[in-house]
Coordinates of C-alpha atoms in Angstrom, one line a residue:
Chain A
M1164 CA -47.7 -51.6 -17.1
A1165 CA -45.2 -51.7 -19.2
A1166 CA -43.5 -54.1 -21.4
W1167 CA -41.3 -53.9 -25.1
I1168 CA -39.5 -56.0 -27.4
A1169 CA -37.3 -54.5 -29.1
G1170 CA -38.8 -51.4 -29.0
A1171 CA -42.2 -52.3 -29.2
D1172 CA -45.2 -51.7 -27.4
A1173 CA -45.8 -55.5 -26.5
S1174 CA -48.3 -57.1 -24.3
L1175 CA -46.5 -58.5 -20.2
D1176 CA -47.3 -62.3 -21.4
D1177 CA -45.7 -61.8 -24.4
A1178 CA -42.4 -59.8 -23.7
V1179 CA -41.9 -62.2 -20.5
A1180 CA -42.2 -65.4 -23.4
A1181 CA -40.1 -63.8 -25.6
A1182 CA -38.0 -63.1 -22.6
A1183 CA -37.9 -67.3 -21.7
A1184 CA -36.8 -67.8 -25.2
L1185 CA -34.8 -65.7 -25.2
L1186 CA -32.4 -66.3 -21.5
A1187 CA -33.3 -70.7 -22.7
A1188 CA -31.5 -70.5 -25.9
A1189 CA -27.9 -68.2 -23.7
R1190 CA -24.8 -71.3 -23.1
S1191 CA -23.9 -69.1 -20.4
A1192 CA -26.2 -66.0 -19.2
V1193 CA -25.2 -63.6 -16.2
V1194 CA -28.3 -62.4 -13.9
A1195 CA -26.8 -58.2 -13.3
G1196 CA -27.7 -55.4 -11.3
L1197 CA -30.3 -57.0 -8.4
S1198 CA -31.2 -53.5 -7.8
A1199 CA -34.8 -54.7 -5.9
D1200 CA -36.4 -55.7 -3.5
V1201 CA -36.1 -59.6 -1.4
A1202 CA -38.4 -61.5 -3.3
G1203 CA -36.7 -60.0 -5.8
V1204 CA -33.1 -61.0 -5.6
Q1205 CA -34.6 -64.1 -4.2
A1206 CA -36.6 -64.9 -7.4
A1207 CA -33.3 -63.1 -9.4
Y1208 CA -31.3 -66.2 -8.1
R1209 CA -33.8 -69.1 -8.5
L1210 CA -34.0 -67.8 -12.6
A1211 CA -29.6 -68.2 -11.8
E1212 CA -30.5 -71.2 -11.0
T1213 CA -33.1 -72.4 -13.5
L1214 CA -30.5 -70.2 -16.3
G1215 CA -27.6 -72.1 -14.7
A1216 CA -26.4 -68.7 -15.1
S1217 CA -24.1 -66.7 -12.6
V1218 CA -25.6 -64.2 -10.1
D1219 CA -23.9 -59.9 -10.5
T1220 CA -24.4 -57.3 -8.4
V1221 CA -24.7 -53.1 -9.2
G1222 CA -22.3 -51.6 -7.1
S1223 CA -20.2 -55.4 -6.6
D1224 CA -16.4 -53.6 -7.2
A1225 CA -17.8 -51.8 -3.9
L1226 CA -18.8 -54.9 -2.5
Y1227 CA -16.3 -56.5 -2.4
A1228 CA -13.2 -54.1 -2.0
D1229 CA -14.7 -54.6 2.3
L1230 CA -15.2 -58.1 1.8
G1231 CA -11.4 -58.5 0.4
A1232 CA -11.0 -56.9 4.1
L1233 CA -12.9 -58.5 5.8
A1234 CA -12.3 -61.7 4.4
A1235 CA -8.4 -61.1 5.3
G1236 CA -7.7 -58.7 8.4
G1237 CA -11.6 -59.1 10.2
A1238 CA -13.5 -55.5 10.9
V1239 CA -14.3 -53.3 13.3
T1240 CA -17.6 -51.3 12.7
T1241 CA -20.7 -50.1 13.3
T1242 CA -23.7 -48.9 12.6
P1243 CA -24.8 -45.2 10.9
R1244 CA -27.4 -44.5 14.1
E1245 CA -24.8 -45.0 16.5
T1246 CA -22.6 -43.0 14.9
I1247 CA -25.0 -40.0 14.9
A1248 CA -26.2 -41.5 18.9
R1249 CA -22.6 -42.2 20.3
A1250 CA -19.4 -41.1 18.9
D1251 CA -18.0 -38.2 20.5
A1252 CA -15.5 -37.4 16.8
V1253 CA -15.6 -38.5 13.2
L1254 CA -12.5 -38.9 11.2
A1255 CA -13.2 -38.5 7.8
V1256 CA -11.4 -41.3 5.1
G1257 CA -11.2 -39.8 1.5
A1258 CA -13.5 -37.1 0.0
R1259 CA -16.0 -38.5 -0.2
A1260 CA -16.5 -39.0 3.1
A1261 CA -16.6 -35.7 3.6
A1262 CA -18.9 -35.2 1.2
S1263 CA -21.6 -37.4 2.9
D1264 CA -25.2 -37.5 4.6
L1265 CA -23.8 -38.7 7.3
W1266 CA -21.0 -36.3 8.0
A1267 CA -23.0 -33.4 7.6
E1268 CA -25.3 -34.6 9.8
A1269 CA -23.1 -36.0 12.3
A1270 CA -22.0 -32.7 11.9
A1271 CA -25.1 -31.0 13.0
T1272 CA -25.4 -32.7 16.0
R1273 CA -24.5 -34.1 19.3
P1274 CA -23.9 -38.1 21.1
S1275 CA -26.6 -38.0 22.9
L1276 CA -26.6 -41.3 23.6
G1277 CA -23.3 -43.4 26.0
M1278 CA -19.9 -41.2 27.9
A1279 CA -19.7 -38.9 25.0
A1280 CA -23.3 -37.9 25.9
G1281 CA -24.3 -33.6 25.4
A1282 CA -20.4 -34.0 24.7
E1283 CA -19.4 -31.9 21.7
R1284 CA -18.4 -34.0 18.6
R1285 CA -15.4 -33.5 16.4
M1286 CA -15.6 -34.1 13.4
L1287 CA -12.2 -34.6 12.1
A1288 CA -10.8 -35.9 8.3
L1289 CA -7.5 -37.0 5.7
P1290 CA -8.5 -35.6 3.3
A1291 CA -6.9 -36.8 -0.2
E1292 CA -6.8 -35.4 -4.1
P1293 CA -10.7 -37.2 -5.5
G1294 CA -9.1 -40.6 -7.0
D1295 CA -5.5 -41.3 -5.4
R1296 CA -6.4 -44.0 -3.9
L1297 CA -2.2 -44.1 -3.1
S1298 CA -2.2 -40.9 -1.9
L1299 CA -4.9 -41.3 0.1
E1300 CA -4.0 -45.7 1.1
G1301 CA 0.0 -43.4 2.0
R1302 CA -1.5 -41.5 4.4
L1303 CA -3.5 -43.5 5.9
G1304 CA -1.0 -46.0 6.4
E1305 CA 1.2 -42.9 7.9
L1306 CA -1.8 -42.6 10.7
R1307 CA -2.0 -46.0 11.8
G1308 CA 2.0 -45.9 12.1
A1309 CA 1.6 -42.7 14.3
L1310 CA -1.1 -43.8 15.9
A1311 CA 1.5 -48.0 16.9
G1312 CA 4.5 -44.6 17.7
R1313 CA 6.5 -46.1 14.7
L1314 CA 6.2 -43.4 12.4
R1315 CA 6.9 -40.0 12.8
P1316 CA 4.1 -38.5 10.3
D1317 CA 4.4 -34.8 9.3
A1318 CA 2.1 -32.3 12.1
A1319 CA -1.1 -32.3 10.0
V1320 CA -0.8 -36.2 10.3
A1321 CA 0.7 -36.3 14.1
N1322 CA -2.0 -33.7 15.4
L1323 CA -4.7 -36.2 14.1
A1324 CA -2.8 -38.7 15.7
N1325 CA -2.9 -36.5 19.0
E1326 CA -6.5 -35.9 18.7
L1327 CA -7.9 -39.7 17.7
R1328 CA -5.6 -41.3 21.0
E1329 CA -8.2 -38.4 23.5
V1330 CA -11.4 -40.0 21.8
R1331 CA -14.4 -42.1 23.6
F1332 CA -16.2 -43.5 21.1
G1333 CA -14.1 -42.8 17.3
V1334 CA -15.7 -43.4 13.9
A1335 CA -14.3 -43.1 10.9
L1336 CA -16.7 -42.9 7.8
Y1337 CA -14.8 -44.3 4.3
D1338 CA -16.6 -44.7 0.6
P1339 CA -15.1 -48.3 0.1
G1340 CA -15.5 -47.3 -3.7
E1341 CA -12.9 -44.6 -3.3
L1342 CA -10.6 -46.0 -0.3
G1343 CA -9.7 -49.8 -2.1
E1344 CA -9.4 -53.4 0.0
L1345 CA -5.8 -52.1 1.7
G1346 CA -6.8 -49.7 2.4
I1347 CA -9.9 -50.4 3.7
G1348 CA -8.0 -53.1 5.3
M1349 CA -5.1 -49.7 6.6
L1350 CA -8.5 -48.2 8.7
H1351 CA -9.1 -52.0 10.3
G1352 CA -6.0 -52.3 11.4
L1353 CA -5.8 -48.7 12.9
A1354 CA -9.2 -49.7 14.8
A1355 CA -7.9 -52.6 15.8
D1356 CA -5.3 -51.0 17.4
L1357 CA -7.5 -48.1 18.6
C1358 CA -10.1 -50.2 20.4
A1359 CA -6.6 -51.4 22.5
T1360 CA -7.3 -48.6 25.6
T1361 CA -10.7 -46.8 23.5
R1362 CA -13.4 -47.0 21.0
F1363 CA -13.1 -47.1 17.5
F1364 CA -15.2 -48.6 14.6
A1365 CA -14.4 -48.6 10.7
L1366 CA -17.6 -47.5 9.3
S1367 CA -18.6 -47.9 4.9
L1368 CA -21.1 -45.7 3.0
A1369 CA -22.3 -48.2 1.0
D1370 CA -22.4 -46.9 -1.7
A1371 CA -25.2 -49.3 -3.8
P1372 CA -27.4 -50.7 -1.0
E1373 CA -28.8 -52.9 -3.8
A1374 CA -25.3 -54.8 -3.6
R1375 CA -25.5 -54.9 0.9
L1376 CA -28.9 -56.6 0.3
S1377 CA -28.4 -59.0 -3.2
A1378 CA -24.7 -60.0 -0.4
Q1379 CA -27.0 -61.0 2.6
V1380 CA -30.0 -62.4 -0.1
S1381 CA -26.8 -64.8 -1.1
A1382 CA -25.5 -65.3 2.4
W1383 CA -28.7 -66.7 3.1
Q1384 CA -29.6 -68.9 -0.5
T1385 CA -26.8 -70.0 -1.3
G1386 CA -24.0 -69.2 1.9
M1387 CA -20.8 -67.0 -0.7
P1388 CA -21.2 -63.4 -2.0
P1389 CA -23.1 -62.5 -5.1
R1390 CA -20.5 -62.7 -8.1
L1391 CA -21.8 -66.5 -8.2
G1392 CA -22.7 -68.9 -10.5
F1393 CA -25.3 -72.3 -10.6
G1394 CA -23.2 -73.7 -14.0
R1395 CA -22.4 -76.5 -12.6
G1396 CA -26.2 -77.0 -10.6
R1397 CA -24.5 -76.1 -8.2
P1398 CA -24.0 -72.9 -6.5
E1399 CA -20.4 -71.8 -7.1
H1400 CA -18.2 -69.0 -6.3
D1401 CA -15.5 -67.2 -8.4
A1402 CA -15.2 -63.4 -7.4
W1403 CA -12.1 -62.7 -10.5
R1404 CA -15.1 -65.3 -12.6
L1405 CA -18.3 -64.5 -12.0
D1406 CA -17.8 -60.7 -12.4
A1407 CA -21.0 -59.8 -15.3
A1408 CA -18.9 -57.5 -17.1
R1409 CA -15.8 -59.2 -17.5
Q1410 CA -18.4 -62.0 -18.8
V1411 CA -19.4 -59.6 -21.3
T1412 CA -16.0 -57.8 -22.1
S1413 CA -15.0 -61.5 -22.9
G1414 CA -17.2 -63.0 -25.2
E1415 CA -18.2 -65.5 -22.7
A1416 CA -21.6 -64.2 -22.1
D1417 CA -24.3 -64.5 -23.8
A1418 CA -27.1 -63.3 -22.6
A1419 CA -28.8 -61.4 -19.8
L1420 CA -30.8 -60.6 -17.0
W1421 CA -30.6 -56.8 -16.5
L1422 CA -33.3 -56.5 -13.1
A1423 CA -33.1 -52.8 -11.8
C1424 CA -36.1 -51.7 -9.6
A1425 CA -34.6 -48.2 -8.9
P1426 CA -33.7 -45.9 -11.0
S1427 CA -30.8 -46.2 -12.9
T1428 CA -29.2 -46.9 -16.3
L1429 CA -27.5 -50.4 -17.9
P1430 CA -24.5 -50.5 -18.0
P1431 CA -22.3 -50.0 -20.7
W1432 CA -21.7 -53.4 -21.7
A1433 CA -25.4 -54.1 -21.2
S1434 CA -25.2 -52.7 -25.1
D1435 CA -22.5 -56.0 -26.1
L1436 CA -25.2 -58.5 -25.8
P1437 CA -28.7 -59.1 -26.0
V1438 CA -30.7 -57.9 -22.3
V1439 CA -33.4 -58.6 -20.7
A1440 CA -34.2 -55.8 -18.1
V1441 CA -36.8 -55.5 -15.7
L1442 CA -36.6 -52.0 -14.5
G1443 CA -38.7 -49.3 -12.5
Q1444 CA -38.9 -47.5 -14.5
A1445 CA -38.6 -48.3 -18.7
S1446 CA -38.6 -46.1 -22.0
G1447 CA -38.6 -49.3 -24.0
A1448 CA -35.5 -48.9 -25.8
E1449 CA -32.9 -49.9 -23.6
A1450 CA -32.9 -53.5 -24.3
E1451 CA -34.1 -56.1 -26.8
V1452 CA -37.4 -57.4 -24.4
V1453 CA -37.7 -54.5 -20.9
I1454 CA -41.0 -55.2 -18.6
E1455 CA -41.8 -52.7 -16.6
A1456 CA -42.0 -53.7 -12.4
A1457 CA -43.2 -51.4 -9.3
V1458 CA -40.4 -49.5 -7.1
P1459 CA -40.3 -52.1 -3.8
G1460 CA -41.4 -49.1 -1.2
I1461 CA -43.3 -46.9 -3.3
D1462 CA -45.4 -48.6 -5.6
S1463 CA -45.5 -51.9 -3.7
D1464 CA -44.5 -53.4 -0.2
G1465 CA -40.8 -54.9 -0.1
V1466 CA -38.6 -55.4 2.3
L1467 CA -35.1 -53.2 1.8
Y1468 CA -32.4 -52.2 2.7
D1469 CA -32.4 -49.7 5.6
T1470 CA -29.1 -48.1 5.4
G1471 CA -29.4 -46.0 9.4
T1472 CA -29.9 -49.9 11.0
G1473 CA -27.5 -51.7 8.6
Q1474 CA -30.3 -53.9 8.2
L1475 CA -32.8 -55.2 5.7
A1476 CA -36.1 -53.8 6.8
F1477 CA -40.7 -53.8 6.1
R1478 CA -41.4 -50.6 3.2
A1479 CA -45.4 -49.6 2.1
G1480 CA -45.5 -48.8 -1.4
A1481 CA -48.6 -47.0 -2.1
G1482 CA -49.3 -49.6 -5.2
G1483 CA -49.7 -49.3 -8.6
T1484 CA -50.2 -51.0 -12.0
A1485 CA -46.7 -52.2 -12.9
P1486 CA -46.3 -56.3 -11.8
P1487 CA -43.8 -56.3 -8.4
A1488 CA -40.7 -57.5 -9.3
A1489 CA -40.8 -60.9 -8.0
A1490 CA -43.8 -62.1 -10.5
V1491 CA -42.1 -60.8 -13.7
I1492 CA -38.8 -63.1 -12.5
G1493 CA -41.7 -66.1 -11.5
A1494 CA -43.4 -65.6 -14.8
I1495 CA -39.9 -66.1 -16.3
I1496 CA -38.1 -69.0 -14.8
E1497 CA -41.6 -70.8 -16.2
G1498 CA -40.2 -69.6 -19.5
V1499 CA -37.9 -71.1 -18.8
A1500 CA -38.1 -74.4 -17.7
R1501 CA -41.2 -74.4 -20.8
H1502 CA -38.5 -73.7 -22.9
R1503 CA -35.9 -76.3 -21.8
G1504 CA -38.4 -79.3 -21.3
L1505 CA -38.3 -79.2 -16.9
P1506 CA -40.4 -78.9 -14.6
C1507 CA -42.1 -76.1 -13.3
Chain B
M195 CA 5.9 -94.1 -22.7
S196 CA 5.4 -91.5 -24.9
A197 CA 4.3 -87.9 -22.5
L198 CA 1.1 -87.2 -21.7
T199 CA -0.2 -84.5 -24.6
L200 CA -3.7 -83.1 -24.1
R201 CA -4.7 -81.4 -27.8
L202 CA -6.3 -78.8 -27.5
R203 CA -9.9 -79.0 -30.6
E204 CA -10.4 -75.2 -31.3
E205 CA -10.8 -72.2 -28.6
P206 CA -13.1 -73.8 -26.2
P207 CA -16.2 -72.0 -25.6
E208 CA -16.4 -71.7 -22.2
R209 CA -14.4 -71.1 -19.6
L210 CA -12.7 -74.8 -18.6
D211 CA -11.3 -75.8 -14.7
L212 CA -8.2 -78.5 -15.3
S213 CA -8.0 -77.6 -11.6
G214 CA -9.6 -80.9 -10.9
L215 CA -7.2 -82.7 -13.8
C216 CA -4.1 -83.9 -11.7
A217 CA -5.3 -85.4 -8.5
A218 CA -8.0 -87.2 -11.1
L219 CA -4.5 -88.0 -13.1
R220 CA -3.0 -89.4 -9.7
R221 CA -5.8 -91.5 -8.6
D222 CA -6.8 -93.0 -11.8
G223 CA -4.3 -92.9 -14.1
P224 CA -4.3 -91.2 -18.2
L225 CA -7.1 -93.0 -19.3
S226 CA -10.4 -92.1 -17.4
I227 CA -9.5 -88.2 -18.1
E228 CA -11.1 -88.5 -21.8
K229 CA -14.4 -88.4 -18.7
L230 CA -12.8 -85.6 -16.0
P231 CA -16.4 -83.1 -16.3
V232 CA -14.1 -79.6 -16.7
G233 CA -17.2 -77.5 -18.5
T234 CA -18.0 -74.3 -16.4
S235 CA -21.8 -74.2 -17.9
R236 CA -25.2 -76.3 -18.0
M237 CA -23.8 -77.7 -21.3
G238 CA -21.7 -80.2 -18.7
L239 CA -18.5 -80.5 -21.2
V240 CA -15.6 -83.4 -20.8
L241 CA -11.9 -82.3 -21.5
A242 CA -12.9 -85.6 -24.7
D243 CA -14.6 -83.1 -25.9
C244 CA -11.4 -80.5 -25.8
F245 CA -8.6 -81.9 -26.0
A246 CA -7.5 -84.9 -28.2
V247 CA -5.9 -86.7 -26.0
S248 CA -2.5 -89.3 -26.4
G249 CA 0.2 -90.7 -24.5
G250 CA 0.3 -91.8 -21.2
D251 CA 2.9 -90.1 -20.0
A252 CA 1.3 -89.1 -17.0
S253 CA 4.5 -87.6 -15.2
D254 CA 5.5 -85.8 -18.5
L255 CA 2.2 -83.8 -18.8
R256 CA 1.9 -81.4 -22.4
I257 CA -1.0 -78.9 -23.5
E258 CA -0.8 -78.1 -27.1
G259 CA -2.4 -75.0 -27.3
G260 CA -3.4 -73.5 -24.8
S261 CA -6.4 -69.9 -24.4
P262 CA -7.3 -68.1 -22.0
R263 CA -10.1 -69.8 -20.7
L264 CA -7.6 -73.1 -19.1
D265 CA -8.1 -72.5 -15.3
G266 CA -6.0 -74.2 -12.7
V267 CA -4.1 -75.1 -14.9
G268 CA -1.8 -77.4 -12.9
A269 CA -3.4 -77.0 -9.3
G270 CA -2.9 -79.8 -6.6
F271 CA 0.3 -80.8 -9.1
S272 CA 2.8 -83.1 -6.9
E273 CA 5.0 -84.7 -9.2
G274 CA 7.0 -84.6 -12.8
T275 CA 6.8 -81.7 -16.1
V276 CA 3.5 -80.2 -17.0
T277 CA 4.1 -77.6 -20.3
V278 CA 2.0 -76.1 -21.5
E279 CA 2.4 -74.3 -25.1
G280 CA 0.8 -71.1 -25.6
P281 CA -1.7 -69.2 -22.4
V282 CA -3.2 -70.5 -19.9
G283 CA -6.4 -68.5 -17.4
Q284 CA -6.0 -67.9 -13.7
R285 CA -6.1 -70.0 -10.8
L286 CA -2.5 -71.8 -12.8
G287 CA -0.1 -74.3 -10.4
A288 CA -3.3 -73.2 -7.3
G289 CA -2.1 -75.6 -4.1
M290 CA 0.6 -77.0 -6.4
S291 CA 2.9 -78.9 -4.2
G292 CA 5.7 -79.8 -6.2
G293 CA 7.5 -80.7 -9.7
T294 CA 7.9 -78.4 -12.9
L295 CA 5.5 -76.4 -14.5
R296 CA 6.1 -74.3 -17.4
V297 CA 4.0 -71.9 -19.4
R298 CA 4.9 -70.7 -22.7
G299 CA 3.4 -67.6 -23.1
S300 CA 0.9 -65.7 -20.5
A301 CA -1.3 -66.3 -17.3
G302 CA -4.7 -64.7 -16.1
P303 CA -4.4 -63.6 -11.8
F304 CA -4.0 -65.7 -9.4
S305 CA -0.2 -67.6 -10.6
G306 CA 0.9 -70.6 -7.9
V307 CA -1.8 -69.1 -5.3
G308 CA -0.9 -71.7 -2.4
A309 CA 1.4 -73.6 -3.6
T310 CA 3.4 -75.0 -1.6
G311 CA 6.5 -76.5 -3.4
G312 CA 8.1 -77.0 -7.0
L313 CA 8.7 -73.7 -9.8
I314 CA 6.2 -72.5 -11.8
E315 CA 7.4 -70.5 -14.9
I316 CA 5.4 -67.7 -16.7
H317 CA 7.3 -67.7 -20.7
G318 CA 4.8 -64.3 -20.9
D319 CA 3.1 -62.1 -18.6
A320 CA 1.8 -62.2 -15.9
G321 CA -1.8 -61.5 -14.4
E322 CA -3.2 -59.2 -10.9
R323 CA -1.9 -60.7 -7.7
A324 CA 0.4 -63.8 -9.0
G325 CA 1.9 -65.4 -6.5
G326 CA -0.5 -63.7 -4.7
A327 CA -3.6 -64.1 -2.9
P328 CA -7.5 -64.3 -4.1
Y329 CA -11.0 -62.9 -2.4
G330 CA -11.4 -65.0 0.7
A331 CA -7.9 -67.2 0.2
P332 CA -6.1 -67.1 3.3
V333 CA -2.2 -67.0 1.8
G334 CA -0.6 -66.5 -1.7
L335 CA 2.2 -68.3 -2.6
N336 CA 3.4 -70.4 0.2
G337 CA 7.0 -71.6 -1.0
A338 CA 6.9 -72.7 -3.6
T339 CA 9.3 -70.8 -6.4
L340 CA 7.3 -69.0 -9.2
V341 CA 9.3 -67.1 -12.3
V342 CA 7.5 -64.8 -14.4
R343 CA 9.9 -63.7 -17.5
G344 CA 7.7 -61.1 -18.7
R345 CA 5.5 -58.9 -16.8
A346 CA 3.6 -58.7 -13.3
G347 CA 0.8 -57.2 -13.0
T348 CA -0.5 -55.4 -10.2
R349 CA -0.2 -56.7 -6.1
L350 CA 2.2 -59.3 -7.4
G351 CA 2.9 -61.2 -3.8
D352 CA -0.2 -59.9 -2.5
R353 CA -0.8 -62.3 1.2
M354 CA 2.1 -64.4 0.0
R355 CA 3.6 -65.5 2.4
R356 CA 6.8 -68.6 2.2
G357 CA 8.6 -69.5 -1.0
L358 CA 10.0 -67.0 -3.9
I359 CA 8.7 -64.6 -6.5
V360 CA 11.4 -63.5 -10.4
T361 CA 10.1 -61.4 -12.2
D362 CA 12.0 -58.9 -14.5
T363 CA 9.3 -56.2 -14.4
A364 CA 6.2 -55.8 -12.0
E365 CA 3.5 -53.2 -11.7
D366 CA 1.8 -51.5 -8.3
H367 CA 1.8 -52.6 -4.8
A368 CA 4.2 -55.4 -5.8
G369 CA 4.4 -57.1 -2.2
T370 CA 1.1 -56.1 -0.5
R371 CA 0.8 -57.0 2.7
M372 CA 2.9 -59.9 2.3
I373 CA 3.5 -62.9 5.7
G374 CA 6.8 -63.9 4.5
G375 CA 9.4 -65.2 1.6
T376 CA 10.9 -63.3 -0.6
I377 CA 10.5 -61.5 -4.3
V378 CA 12.8 -59.9 -6.1
A379 CA 12.0 -57.9 -9.3
G380 CA 14.3 -56.0 -12.4
T381 CA 11.5 -53.4 -11.3
V382 CA 8.7 -52.4 -9.4
G383 CA 6.1 -49.4 -9.7
A384 CA 4.3 -47.5 -7.4
A385 CA 4.5 -48.2 -3.5
P386 CA 5.8 -51.8 -3.3
G387 CA 5.3 -53.6 0.8
Y388 CA 1.7 -51.8 1.6
A389 CA 1.4 -53.1 4.7
M390 CA 3.7 -55.8 4.7
R391 CA 4.5 -57.7 7.9
R392 CA 7.6 -59.4 7.3
G393 CA 9.7 -60.8 4.2
T394 CA 11.5 -59.3 1.9
L395 CA 11.6 -57.0 -1.7
L396 CA 14.8 -56.8 -3.7
V397 CA 14.3 -54.5 -6.5
G398 CA 16.3 -53.0 -9.2
G399 CA 14.5 -50.4 -8.9
H400 CA 11.1 -48.9 -7.5
G401 CA 7.7 -46.4 -7.9
P402 CA 7.4 -43.8 -4.8
L403 CA 7.6 -46.0 -1.8
I404 CA 4.9 -45.3 0.8
S405 CA 6.7 -43.3 3.8
G406 CA 6.0 -46.7 5.9
F407 CA 9.7 -48.0 5.1
V408 CA 12.5 -46.3 6.5
P409 CA 16.6 -47.1 6.1
T410 CA 19.0 -49.1 8.4
G411 CA 21.8 -48.3 6.2
T412 CA 23.7 -50.6 3.7
H413 CA 24.3 -53.9 4.8
R414 CA 26.5 -56.9 2.5
L415 CA 24.0 -59.8 4.1
V416 CA 24.6 -63.2 3.9
F417 CA 20.9 -64.5 3.0
A418 CA 21.5 -62.1 -0.4
R419 CA 24.3 -64.9 -1.3
L420 CA 22.7 -68.1 -1.3
L421 CA 20.0 -65.3 -2.6
H422 CA 22.9 -65.0 -5.2
G423 CA 23.2 -68.1 -6.1
I424 CA 19.4 -69.6 -6.9
L425 CA 18.5 -66.6 -8.6
R426 CA 21.8 -67.6 -11.8
R427 CA 20.8 -69.9 -11.6
L428 CA 16.5 -68.5 -12.5
A429 CA 17.2 -65.6 -13.7
P430 CA 21.6 -65.0 -15.0
D431 CA 19.9 -61.5 -16.0
L432 CA 18.9 -60.5 -11.7
A433 CA 21.5 -61.4 -10.5
G434 CA 23.3 -58.7 -10.0
L435 CA 21.0 -57.3 -7.8
A436 CA 21.6 -59.6 -5.1
E437 CA 25.5 -58.6 -5.8
G438 CA 27.2 -56.2 -3.4
D439 CA 26.2 -54.1 -1.7
L440 CA 21.9 -53.5 -0.8
E441 CA 20.7 -50.7 0.4
R442 CA 17.6 -51.8 3.6
R443 CA 15.0 -50.3 4.7
A444 CA 12.3 -52.2 7.9
G445 CA 8.8 -51.7 6.8
D446 CA 6.0 -51.3 6.5
L447 CA 5.9 -49.5 10.1
A448 CA 2.3 -48.6 9.5
T449 CA 1.4 -52.5 10.4
L450 CA 4.5 -55.4 11.8
G451 CA 7.7 -53.5 10.4
K452 CA 8.8 -56.4 10.1
G453 CA 9.8 -56.8 6.6
E454 CA 12.5 -54.7 4.5
L455 CA 12.8 -53.1 1.4
L456 CA 16.0 -54.0 -0.6
T457 CA 17.8 -51.9 -3.1
P458 CA 21.7 -52.4 -4.5
R459 CA 23.6 -48.6 -3.1
R460 CA 23.8 -46.2 -5.9

């Protein structure tokens, strides 16, 4: 169990009291990171509600690329497990998808279930230069137009279109941060077009499972995705206004709590305002107040996001000395309530 | 009766949400607006905490001293005139159905989202997705006219459904996912009209095009003559774009492909 105030060792009680004082004095605090188990994220939402703060999560740019496309045009999607079990063709859209663990696993195995069971899996790629989103979007549009018979693309894309017409259970892998909202919308449209004659899905390689967990917790806690705020006493969603990085950069936020049970570094904006950091691994120098918390699934039991199934799953921990993040944040909530004269 | 004037006392300490102002004026008149909640933090700011209110003619609303933290200015506006002397924040004129909204400064993102009528004129620059749809909104501009005298940000008119957008310069991805309507721009950046289904882009110059636009010949369009008359009134410098023969490309053929990109014949 370890805690620090201004880089100096402190007791847990003193660090919690300092954190509560720092956050209670803020006009517009942000509760960000949200890398924790379900109980930790739920506690973060309770803290934000007590503070009248806003909530954002690590990986929210990629999350919003997916959610934006979903909200605009829907999605035809599957899970990694189904992909390995049933897909007779896997298409990597972009460089990151072609370098992913799921792509490598698919290349090393054959489908074991469904119509394509036992067949050799076709590994296809729509390549683009890393970081060249415009080019990737354009190639994806060419492919969709070619599949619909509306465009005559170059030989590489035409051959790819011919391959996709033959698939029985196809999956296109993409990294949402690399492809972006517009490209993701185009890919879901392509999948929907192909589903008129076969089965085809687009699968997001969620690079930040914490964001997916936060989105689910946020949905059942508030009915909205993260990047929401409690400033007016009720949850309000605004993906632009409540972006934590934007709020800090513009000077609108005046304090933050950063929750990261998984190993990570604080975001660049964290040096611009007073921060309370609840971390799974800490040195004490990361922020004004630092409190070490258990890593769920390793130090403590916890419900985490399973990237294989796309669902929340229980993970047992071996037991450690650090308190769970939910307990740390719960104590901070009580401290904030005392500062503001609220009922605990 | 003199114009209803809101004079900003100082730079707001937090973002202010003015999206309820026009509805409050319609519902309760100008006497009640001083107590209108506008704060977005736990401090519970009301209009009078940030603005000095004078005058009483709600059909001529003036906001003196703008700020990029003023969100939702002119939202739901339906008749009369709103003039802002300075910059504004996001969602300028959201859901507006009539009247004239002028900003003598720059605007944040999502200007004109869901606006079905009236004129929005921004004398400075406009942020990303002017006339476009923010996350979760079904459409962008939906029948109103939006004029940006400065530079428009990325994704101008994204998911726009109806209406007219006029600007001198727009960045990349102008007219993405357009459902309908018309965008006129002196120049636009790369990939205009990506995933566009219907609608018209008339541009003097553009960055790299996506391959989903294919040439369909050179035309002298009756529609362009009508548009020329409107442009002479709204933006005389750009009226020349709608004169003479126009090279037409149909697109985006990756999607429905019933949109068009028009450029003056070289």
